[in-house]
Short mmCIF file of C-alpha atoms and ligand atoms in Angstrom, two decimals:
data_model
loop_
_atom_site.label_atom_id
_atom_site.label_comp_id
_atom_site.label_asym_id
_atom_site.label_seq_id
_atom_site.Cartn_x
_atom_site.Cartn_y
_atom_site.Cartn_z
CA MET A 199 74.12 66.78 63.41
CA MET A 200 74.05 66.18 67.15
CA ALA A 201 76.54 64.42 69.38
CA LYS A 202 75.36 60.96 70.42
CA ASN A 203 75.38 61.94 74.06
CA ASN A 204 75.55 65.39 75.57
CA VAL A 205 78.45 65.03 77.97
CA ILE A 206 81.06 66.56 75.67
CA THR A 207 81.54 69.81 77.52
CA THR A 208 81.82 68.34 80.99
CA LYS A 209 85.14 68.37 82.82
CA GLU A 210 84.77 64.62 83.42
CA PHE A 211 84.53 63.94 79.71
CA VAL A 212 87.66 65.94 78.88
CA ASN A 213 89.53 64.39 81.80
CA SER A 214 88.58 60.84 80.85
CA SER A 215 89.60 61.45 77.21
CA ILE A 216 92.94 62.80 78.40
CA ALA A 217 93.47 59.97 80.86
CA GLU A 218 92.70 57.32 78.25
CA VAL A 219 95.03 58.78 75.62
CA ILE A 220 97.87 60.07 77.82
CA GLY A 221 97.65 57.05 80.10
CA ARG A 222 97.90 59.00 83.39
CA THR A 223 95.14 59.29 85.96
CA GLU A 224 97.19 61.37 88.36
CA SER A 225 99.59 64.27 87.78
CA MET A 226 103.12 63.36 86.69
CA PHE A 227 104.29 66.05 89.18
CA GLN A 228 102.33 64.82 92.21
CA LYS A 229 105.43 63.53 94.01
CA ASP A 230 107.50 66.66 93.26
CA ILE A 231 104.76 68.84 94.71
CA ALA A 232 104.47 66.66 97.82
CA VAL A 233 108.24 66.71 98.40
CA ASN A 234 108.42 70.51 97.94
CA TYR A 235 105.11 71.38 99.62
CA ASN A 236 106.63 73.24 102.60
CA GLU A 237 108.91 75.34 100.40
CA LEU A 238 106.04 76.23 98.06
CA GLN A 239 103.93 77.24 101.05
CA ALA A 240 106.75 79.30 102.60
CA GLN A 241 107.25 81.25 99.37
CA ILE A 242 103.55 81.82 98.53
CA LYS A 243 101.56 82.12 101.79
CA ASP A 244 100.56 85.75 102.51
CA LYS A 245 102.47 87.01 99.46
CA SER A 246 101.40 89.44 96.74
CA VAL A 247 101.12 87.98 93.22
CA LEU A 248 100.61 89.44 89.74
CA VAL A 249 99.53 87.07 86.96
CA ILE A 250 99.50 88.40 83.39
CA GLY A 251 97.50 86.42 80.84
CA GLY A 252 95.75 84.77 83.80
CA ALA A 253 92.45 84.27 81.98
CA GLY A 254 94.03 81.85 79.50
CA THR A 255 94.35 78.09 79.82
CA ILE A 256 97.77 77.91 81.47
CA GLY A 257 97.49 81.19 83.40
CA SER A 258 94.19 80.15 84.98
CA CYS A 259 95.58 76.68 85.82
CA PHE A 260 98.63 78.37 87.40
CA ILE A 261 96.28 80.48 89.51
CA LYS A 262 94.29 77.43 90.61
CA GLU A 263 97.51 75.71 91.75
CA LEU A 264 98.93 78.89 93.34
CA ILE A 265 95.94 79.80 95.50
CA GLN A 266 96.09 76.42 97.21
CA PHE A 267 99.13 77.92 99.01
CA TYR A 268 97.17 80.97 100.26
CA PRO A 269 98.69 84.15 98.76
CA LYS A 270 97.27 87.30 100.39
CA LYS A 271 96.85 89.33 97.22
CA LEU A 272 96.25 88.27 93.62
CA VAL A 273 96.09 90.73 90.72
CA VAL A 274 95.16 89.24 87.33
CA VAL A 275 95.66 91.14 84.06
CA ASP A 276 94.34 89.92 80.73
CA THR A 277 92.95 91.58 77.59
CA ASN A 278 90.23 88.91 77.50
CA GLU A 279 87.44 90.46 79.54
CA ASN A 280 85.12 87.47 79.13
CA GLY A 281 87.94 85.13 80.13
CA LEU A 282 88.51 87.12 83.34
CA THR A 283 84.80 86.93 84.12
CA GLU A 284 84.82 83.16 83.69
CA LEU A 285 88.01 82.86 85.78
CA THR A 286 86.38 84.74 88.65
CA ARG A 287 83.17 82.68 88.42
CA SER A 288 85.21 79.49 88.34
CA LEU A 289 87.37 80.46 91.36
CA ARG A 290 84.44 81.74 93.40
CA SER A 291 82.23 78.72 92.59
CA SER A 292 84.79 76.07 93.44
CA SER A 293 84.37 74.46 96.86
CA ASP A 294 88.02 73.39 97.10
CA LEU A 295 89.63 76.77 96.25
CA LYS A 296 90.00 79.79 98.54
CA VAL A 297 90.06 83.12 96.69
CA PRO A 298 92.75 85.39 98.22
CA GLU A 299 91.68 88.18 100.56
CA ILE A 300 92.60 90.80 97.94
CA TYR A 301 91.58 89.62 94.46
CA LEU A 302 91.58 92.12 91.58
CA THR A 303 91.15 91.49 87.85
CA TYR A 304 91.88 94.02 85.09
CA PRO A 305 90.90 93.67 81.42
CA LEU A 306 93.91 95.43 79.94
CA ASP A 307 97.04 95.04 77.84
CA PHE A 308 100.29 94.54 79.77
CA GLY A 309 102.33 96.47 77.21
CA ASN A 310 101.20 100.04 77.79
CA VAL A 311 101.10 103.00 80.15
CA ILE A 312 97.81 101.97 81.82
CA PHE A 313 99.43 98.73 82.90
CA GLU A 314 102.48 100.65 84.11
CA ARG A 315 100.27 102.82 86.33
CA LEU A 316 98.43 99.78 87.67
CA PHE A 317 101.73 97.96 88.29
CA LYS A 318 103.09 100.88 90.30
CA ALA A 319 99.85 101.44 92.22
CA GLU A 320 99.20 97.79 93.18
CA GLY A 321 102.82 96.63 93.51
CA PRO A 322 105.35 95.78 94.68
CA PHE A 323 104.69 92.11 93.94
CA ASP A 324 106.57 89.17 95.47
CA ILE A 325 105.69 86.94 92.53
CA VAL A 326 105.08 87.95 88.90
CA ALA A 327 104.11 85.36 86.26
CA ASN A 328 103.46 86.12 82.60
CA PHE A 329 101.39 83.86 80.33
CA ALA A 330 100.24 86.48 77.81
CA ALA A 331 101.29 85.75 74.26
CA HIS A 332 100.38 85.06 70.67
CA LYS A 333 100.73 81.27 70.61
CA HIS A 334 99.39 80.01 67.29
CA VAL A 335 101.70 79.04 64.44
CA ARG A 336 98.61 79.60 62.28
CA SER A 337 98.77 83.32 63.19
CA GLU A 338 102.02 83.82 61.28
CA LYS A 339 100.46 84.32 57.86
CA ASP A 340 101.81 87.62 56.67
CA VAL A 341 103.78 90.69 57.64
CA TYR A 342 100.97 92.14 59.78
CA SER A 343 100.29 89.01 61.83
CA ILE A 344 104.01 88.39 62.32
CA ALA A 345 104.61 91.97 63.45
CA ALA A 346 101.73 91.67 65.97
CA MET A 347 103.19 88.40 67.28
CA ILE A 348 106.67 89.88 67.72
CA GLU A 349 105.21 92.96 69.37
CA ASN A 350 103.27 90.87 71.90
CA ASN A 351 105.84 88.16 72.58
CA VAL A 352 109.04 90.21 72.47
CA LEU A 353 108.54 93.98 72.64
CA LYS A 354 105.92 93.87 75.41
CA ALA A 355 108.07 91.40 77.38
CA ASP A 356 110.88 93.97 77.08
CA PHE A 357 108.53 96.67 78.45
CA LEU A 358 107.60 94.44 81.40
CA LEU A 359 111.23 93.56 82.18
CA LYS A 360 112.16 97.23 82.42
CA LEU A 361 109.36 97.78 84.93
CA LEU A 362 110.51 94.75 86.92
CA LYS A 363 114.12 96.00 86.97
CA GLU A 364 112.91 99.04 88.89
CA ASN A 365 110.66 96.97 91.19
CA ASN A 366 112.32 93.55 91.64
CA PRO A 367 109.95 90.70 92.47
CA LYS A 368 111.32 87.74 94.42
CA HIS A 369 110.17 85.36 91.67
CA PHE A 370 109.55 86.19 88.00
CA PHE A 371 108.33 83.51 85.63
CA CYS A 372 107.49 83.84 81.93
CA VAL A 373 106.17 80.80 80.09
CA SER A 374 107.94 79.59 76.95
CA THR A 375 107.24 76.65 74.64
CA ASP A 376 109.02 73.59 73.27
CA LYS A 377 108.78 75.38 69.91
CA ALA A 378 111.59 77.66 71.18
CA ALA A 379 114.05 74.74 70.95
CA ASN A 380 115.54 74.82 67.43
CA PRO A 381 112.63 76.98 66.18
CA VAL A 382 111.16 76.32 62.74
CA ASN A 383 108.37 78.88 62.93
CA VAL A 384 108.16 82.57 63.78
CA MET A 385 106.14 81.79 66.91
CA GLY A 386 108.96 79.56 68.21
CA ALA A 387 111.54 82.19 67.19
CA THR A 388 109.69 84.92 69.14
CA LYS A 389 109.60 82.64 72.18
CA LYS A 390 113.34 81.90 71.81
CA LEU A 391 113.95 85.65 71.66
CA MET A 392 111.71 86.15 74.69
CA GLU A 393 113.80 83.53 76.54
CA GLU A 394 117.03 85.36 75.64
CA LEU A 395 115.44 88.64 76.70
CA ILE A 396 114.32 87.45 80.15
CA MET A 397 117.60 85.61 80.76
CA ALA A 398 119.51 88.88 80.22
CA TYR A 399 117.82 90.11 83.42
CA SER A 400 118.60 86.98 85.44
CA GLU A 401 121.40 88.73 87.37
CA ASP A 402 119.06 91.58 88.37
CA PHE A 403 116.22 89.47 89.76
CA LYS A 404 115.19 85.81 89.74
CA VAL A 405 113.99 84.77 86.30
CA THR A 406 112.74 81.32 85.29
CA THR A 407 110.84 79.84 82.39
CA ALA A 408 109.41 76.52 81.23
CA ARG A 409 109.15 74.81 77.88
CA PHE A 410 106.52 72.20 77.64
CA ALA A 411 104.23 70.19 75.54
CA ASN A 412 100.74 70.64 74.22
CA VAL A 413 98.24 71.27 76.95
CA ALA A 414 95.39 68.92 76.10
CA PHE A 415 92.18 70.79 75.22
CA SER A 416 93.81 74.22 75.81
CA ASN A 417 92.08 77.27 74.30
CA GLY A 418 92.20 77.27 70.53
CA SER A 419 94.03 73.92 70.29
CA LEU A 420 93.09 71.23 67.78
CA LEU A 421 91.48 69.19 70.58
CA ASP A 422 89.52 72.18 71.87
CA GLY A 423 88.41 72.56 68.25
CA PHE A 424 87.09 68.96 68.27
CA ILE A 425 84.63 69.94 71.03
CA HIS A 426 83.46 72.97 69.03
CA ARG A 427 83.23 70.99 65.76
CA VAL A 428 81.05 68.26 67.26
CA SER A 429 78.81 70.73 69.09
CA GLN A 430 78.29 72.58 65.79
CA GLY A 431 77.79 69.43 63.74
CA HIS A 432 80.98 69.90 61.72
CA PRO A 433 83.33 67.12 60.61
CA LEU A 434 86.68 66.69 62.36
CA SER A 435 89.89 67.50 60.51
CA CYS A 436 93.15 66.17 61.89
CA PRO A 437 96.78 65.72 60.76
CA SER A 438 97.65 62.04 60.48
CA ASP A 439 101.45 62.42 60.69
CA VAL A 440 102.00 64.84 63.61
CA LYS A 441 103.01 63.53 67.03
CA ARG A 442 103.03 65.64 70.15
CA PHE A 443 103.81 65.38 73.85
CA PHE A 444 100.79 66.23 76.00
CA VAL A 445 100.32 67.45 79.54
CA THR A 446 96.98 67.99 81.26
CA PRO A 447 95.78 71.54 82.01
CA SER A 448 96.45 71.16 85.74
CA GLU A 449 99.92 69.69 85.03
CA SER A 450 100.66 72.81 82.94
CA GLY A 451 99.85 75.00 85.97
CA GLN A 452 102.00 72.82 88.21
CA ILE A 453 105.08 72.95 85.93
CA CYS A 454 104.86 76.75 85.84
CA LEU A 455 104.34 77.07 89.58
CA MET A 456 107.30 74.83 90.37
CA ALA A 457 109.58 76.59 87.88
CA CYS A 458 108.47 79.98 89.22
CA ILE A 459 108.94 79.20 92.91
CA LEU A 460 111.52 76.40 93.07
CA GLY A 461 113.71 77.29 90.06
CA LYS A 462 117.01 79.14 90.37
CA SER A 463 117.54 82.26 88.32
CA GLY A 464 118.21 81.51 84.67
CA GLU A 465 116.75 78.00 84.68
CA VAL A 466 114.40 76.48 82.11
CA PHE A 467 112.08 73.70 83.33
CA PHE A 468 110.61 70.99 81.12
CA PRO A 469 108.49 67.86 81.69
CA ARG A 470 110.40 64.58 81.55
CA LEU A 471 108.50 62.89 78.77
CA GLU A 472 110.06 60.10 76.74
CA GLU A 473 109.77 59.40 73.02
CA SER A 474 107.26 56.68 73.92
CA ASP A 475 104.99 59.43 75.37
CA LEU A 476 104.59 61.08 71.94
CA ILE A 477 100.97 60.82 70.84
CA ASN A 478 99.63 61.05 67.32
CA PHE A 479 96.70 63.47 67.04
CA ARG A 480 94.86 60.73 65.18
CA ARG A 481 94.69 58.72 68.41
CA PHE A 482 93.00 61.64 70.19
CA ALA A 483 90.42 61.87 67.38
CA GLU A 484 89.68 58.15 67.69
CA VAL A 485 89.34 58.18 71.51
CA PHE A 486 87.36 61.44 71.47
CA LEU A 487 84.79 60.03 69.05
CA HIS A 488 84.76 56.67 70.79
CA GLN A 489 83.92 58.43 74.10
CA LEU A 490 80.98 60.02 72.29
CA GLY A 491 79.84 56.64 71.09
CA TYR A 492 81.04 56.99 67.48
CA GLY A 493 83.31 55.11 65.12
CA LEU A 494 85.13 56.91 62.29
CA ASN A 495 83.85 57.65 58.81
CA ILE A 496 87.21 58.43 57.16
CA CYS A 497 86.71 60.90 54.30
CA LEU A 498 89.32 61.49 51.62
CA THR A 499 88.73 65.22 51.11
CA GLU A 500 87.46 68.18 53.15
CA GLU A 501 84.50 68.42 50.74
CA ASP A 502 83.55 64.74 51.27
CA ALA A 503 83.71 65.26 55.04
CA LYS A 504 81.45 68.32 54.87
CA ILE A 505 78.93 66.45 52.70
CA ALA A 506 79.01 63.45 55.06
CA SER A 507 78.32 65.72 58.06
CA LYS A 508 75.02 66.79 56.42
CA LYS A 509 73.79 63.20 56.17
CA SER A 510 72.48 60.93 58.89
CA LEU A 511 75.48 59.89 60.97
CA GLU A 512 74.47 56.40 62.05
CA ASN A 513 77.43 55.15 64.08
CA ASN A 514 80.35 56.81 62.33
CA TYR A 515 81.49 60.43 62.51
CA PRO A 516 83.11 62.08 59.44
CA VAL A 517 86.82 62.75 59.86
CA TYR A 518 89.29 64.10 57.32
CA PHE A 519 92.88 63.04 58.02
CA PHE A 520 95.58 64.93 56.14
CA GLU A 521 99.38 65.01 55.97
CA SER A 522 100.89 68.20 57.32
CA ASP A 523 102.16 70.56 54.60
CA THR A 524 101.83 74.01 56.19
CA SER A 525 104.68 76.40 57.04
CA GLY A 526 106.51 76.07 60.33
CA GLU A 527 105.23 72.65 61.40
CA LYS A 528 107.49 70.29 63.32
CA LEU A 529 106.56 66.64 62.99
CA TYR A 530 107.98 65.94 66.46
CA GLU A 531 108.80 67.96 69.56
CA GLU A 532 111.92 68.66 71.57
CA PHE A 533 112.46 70.45 74.86
CA PHE A 534 116.20 70.97 74.71
CA THR A 535 119.02 71.07 72.19
CA GLU A 536 122.40 69.31 72.00
CA THR A 537 124.20 72.20 73.69
CA ASP A 538 121.85 72.45 76.67
CA GLU A 539 123.17 71.21 80.02
CA LEU A 540 120.53 69.26 81.90
CA GLU A 541 119.86 68.53 85.55
CA LEU A 542 117.76 65.41 85.86
CA THR A 543 118.11 64.47 89.52
CA ARG A 544 116.44 67.37 91.39
CA PHE A 545 112.86 66.43 90.47
CA GLN A 546 111.12 63.26 89.45
CA GLY A 547 108.83 64.60 86.71
CA LEU A 548 110.80 67.65 85.65
CA GLY A 549 114.13 68.29 83.99
CA VAL A 550 116.01 71.59 84.22
CA ILE A 551 118.22 73.32 81.62
CA THR A 552 120.91 75.07 83.64
CA ASN A 553 123.05 76.81 81.00
CA ALA A 554 120.56 78.99 79.10
CA LYS A 555 122.30 81.79 77.15
CA LYS A 556 122.59 84.95 79.25
CA SER A 557 123.36 88.00 77.15
CA GLU A 558 124.24 91.40 78.53
CA ILE A 559 121.18 93.65 78.78
CA GLU A 560 122.82 96.13 76.34
CA GLU A 561 123.32 93.32 73.80
CA ILE A 562 119.68 92.23 73.96
CA GLU A 563 118.49 95.84 73.86
CA ALA A 564 120.38 96.25 70.58
CA VAL A 565 118.36 93.30 69.21
CA VAL A 566 115.09 94.81 70.46
CA ASN A 567 115.99 98.16 68.88
CA ARG A 568 116.84 96.45 65.59
CA ILE A 569 113.36 94.91 65.53
CA LYS A 570 111.73 98.24 66.40
CA GLU A 571 113.65 99.95 63.56
CA LEU A 572 112.49 97.25 61.14
CA PHE A 573 108.88 97.90 62.17
CA PHE A 574 109.26 101.60 61.38
CA LEU A 575 110.19 100.91 57.74
CA GLU A 576 107.30 101.60 55.38
CA GLN A 577 108.05 98.69 53.07
CA ILE A 578 108.69 95.49 54.97
CA SER A 579 107.74 91.98 54.00
CA LYS A 580 107.32 88.70 55.86
CA ALA A 581 110.63 87.61 54.23
CA ASP A 582 112.44 90.70 55.63
CA ILE A 583 111.29 89.91 59.15
CA VAL A 584 112.11 86.20 58.84
CA SER A 585 115.55 87.07 57.48
CA THR A 586 116.24 89.48 60.39
CA LEU A 587 115.11 86.83 62.88
CA LYS A 588 117.46 84.32 61.21
CA GLN A 589 120.38 86.73 61.62
CA ILE A 590 119.52 87.23 65.29
CA LEU A 591 118.84 83.53 65.98
CA PRO A 592 121.25 81.27 64.05
CA ASP A 593 119.26 78.16 65.10
CA PHE A 594 116.06 79.48 63.50
CA ASP A 595 115.33 77.30 60.48
CA HIS A 596 112.08 78.61 59.00
CA ASN A 597 110.25 76.10 56.90
CA GLU A 598 108.16 78.18 54.42
CA THR A 599 105.78 76.10 52.33
CA GLY A 600 103.55 79.02 51.28
CA LYS A 601 100.63 77.25 52.97
CA SER A 602 99.03 78.27 56.24
CA LEU A 603 96.66 76.38 58.54
CA ASP A 604 94.08 79.10 57.86
CA GLN A 605 93.67 77.63 54.37
CA LYS A 606 92.42 74.39 55.90
CA MET A 607 89.14 73.35 57.50
N1 NAD B 128 98.56 75.66 75.19
C1 NAD B 128 99.63 74.93 74.96
O1 NAD B 128 99.56 73.80 74.49
C2 NAD B 128 100.99 75.49 75.28
C3 NAD B 128 102.06 74.63 75.41
C4 NAD B 128 103.31 75.15 75.73
C5 NAD B 128 103.46 76.51 75.89
N2 NAD B 128 102.39 77.34 75.73
C6 NAD B 128 102.60 78.78 75.87
O2 NAD B 128 101.90 79.25 77.02
C7 NAD B 128 101.36 80.55 76.78
C8 NAD B 128 99.90 80.59 77.14
O3 NAD B 128 99.21 79.55 76.48
P1 NAD B 128 97.67 79.30 76.76
O4 NAD B 128 97.33 78.02 76.13
O5 NAD B 128 97.35 79.53 78.17
O6 NAD B 128 97.08 80.48 75.86
P2 NAD B 128 95.73 81.29 76.04
O7 NAD B 128 95.49 81.96 74.74
O8 NAD B 128 94.67 80.43 76.61
O9 NAD B 128 96.14 82.37 77.13
C9 NAD B 128 96.89 83.52 76.87
C10 NAD B 128 96.17 84.66 77.54
O10 NAD B 128 96.96 85.85 77.40
C11 NAD B 128 96.10 86.93 77.13
N3 NAD B 128 96.89 87.97 76.43
C12 NAD B 128 97.50 87.87 75.22
N4 NAD B 128 98.15 89.02 74.94
C13 NAD B 128 97.94 89.85 76.00
C14 NAD B 128 98.38 91.16 76.31
N5 NAD B 128 99.15 91.87 75.46
N6 NAD B 128 98.00 91.72 77.49
C15 NAD B 128 97.22 91.02 78.37
N7 NAD B 128 96.77 89.77 78.12
C16 NAD B 128 97.14 89.19 76.96
C17 NAD B 128 95.01 86.32 76.27
O11 NAD B 128 93.83 87.12 76.30
C18 NAD B 128 94.82 84.96 76.89
O12 NAD B 128 93.81 84.96 77.88
C19 NAD B 128 101.66 80.85 75.30
O13 NAD B 128 102.81 81.64 75.31
C20 NAD B 128 102.00 79.52 74.70
O14 NAD B 128 102.96 79.62 73.67
C21 NAD B 128 101.16 76.85 75.45
#
């Protein structure tokens, strides 16, 4: 099964799909960047920057926004060697981007002694931004995958913070997610813990974070999957009842850059999206296929959709819509909770949470040690870990249905 036209992997195609569904042709942060341009330039020009997880969707978009303000040195760390290669090709091939004078990429893990050596040898850094994480709710299947997620999102962040305490950057940013607000899945709970962890250091050096919405077509997302499905001749599968806020990839880089540089220590930035901006994934499926020249052949089961994808397509593409019934799914999204204090006048497109919880470092270390002790036990289950997380995070309301996204198409 072939796509009706072959433009599906072009940037223009993705951008026009996003623009049609989200309804924005220019960044929702354009004005904020223009107003704060001089300050961004003053803080970035000729500075030394470390970006961790910089080969990923948001990290690479952050880099593309950052280098427009001419840092002198950029060090990028990511375990994804291929992703780093593509990042470098993309930066060096782009006519409107200037790669910094010193540009170094390292395919390594930020949570070990090799990173520590690199950090000490290449530092000190004026700006450090971390985008490395496990981000999929689908990854939280069992005790092993949950332990790996906590290790990456919490324990390695702890390791990094201790290094930063000895070598204070002027700006430290670590990306969070809207799933950290009233978390219902382990991924959101690990990000909430990560937020509490970084905030505990906000008196020692400047720490900021951002919670935001789905980045349209980001690596591994449902929409990114649509591109892969069509190029491989597979049917689309899409929840019919889940609504999400979306930002574009470049908007995701801009939110993080503004939080990192313009935020005050301890602040959490979020995009000012209204309930009317929530988009049902179904709409993306419709526009995506329409852009390819297709209508929808709605199939009632996964099996029907697979059979339909083997037949001649004519004008309609097989799609299986389902109602969400997997563990840890929120049917809506939120960036802040009832107890958060908000500042909504400083920026046009961004809101700021100003009263994030700031624990003592000793208090948060006790939490980290409790998790480490749990990991050392020979017999631990997913339920043990979830129960410990619930004790640590009273707002964590895990919704276990016994079903994971990995059981679906
Ligand atoms: N994509 C979204 O829609 C979205 C929305 C809001 C928040 N976020 C958050 O932003 C972060 C990044 O998201 P993304 O879409 O850019 O993900 P991504 O998977 O594209 O990028 C993450 C990068 O981090 C790297 N990485 C992971 N663990 C590492 C480690 N231990 N050491 C070094 N590198 C490591 C990965 O190789 C990858 O390149 C995640 O924490 C996610 O929760 C994402």
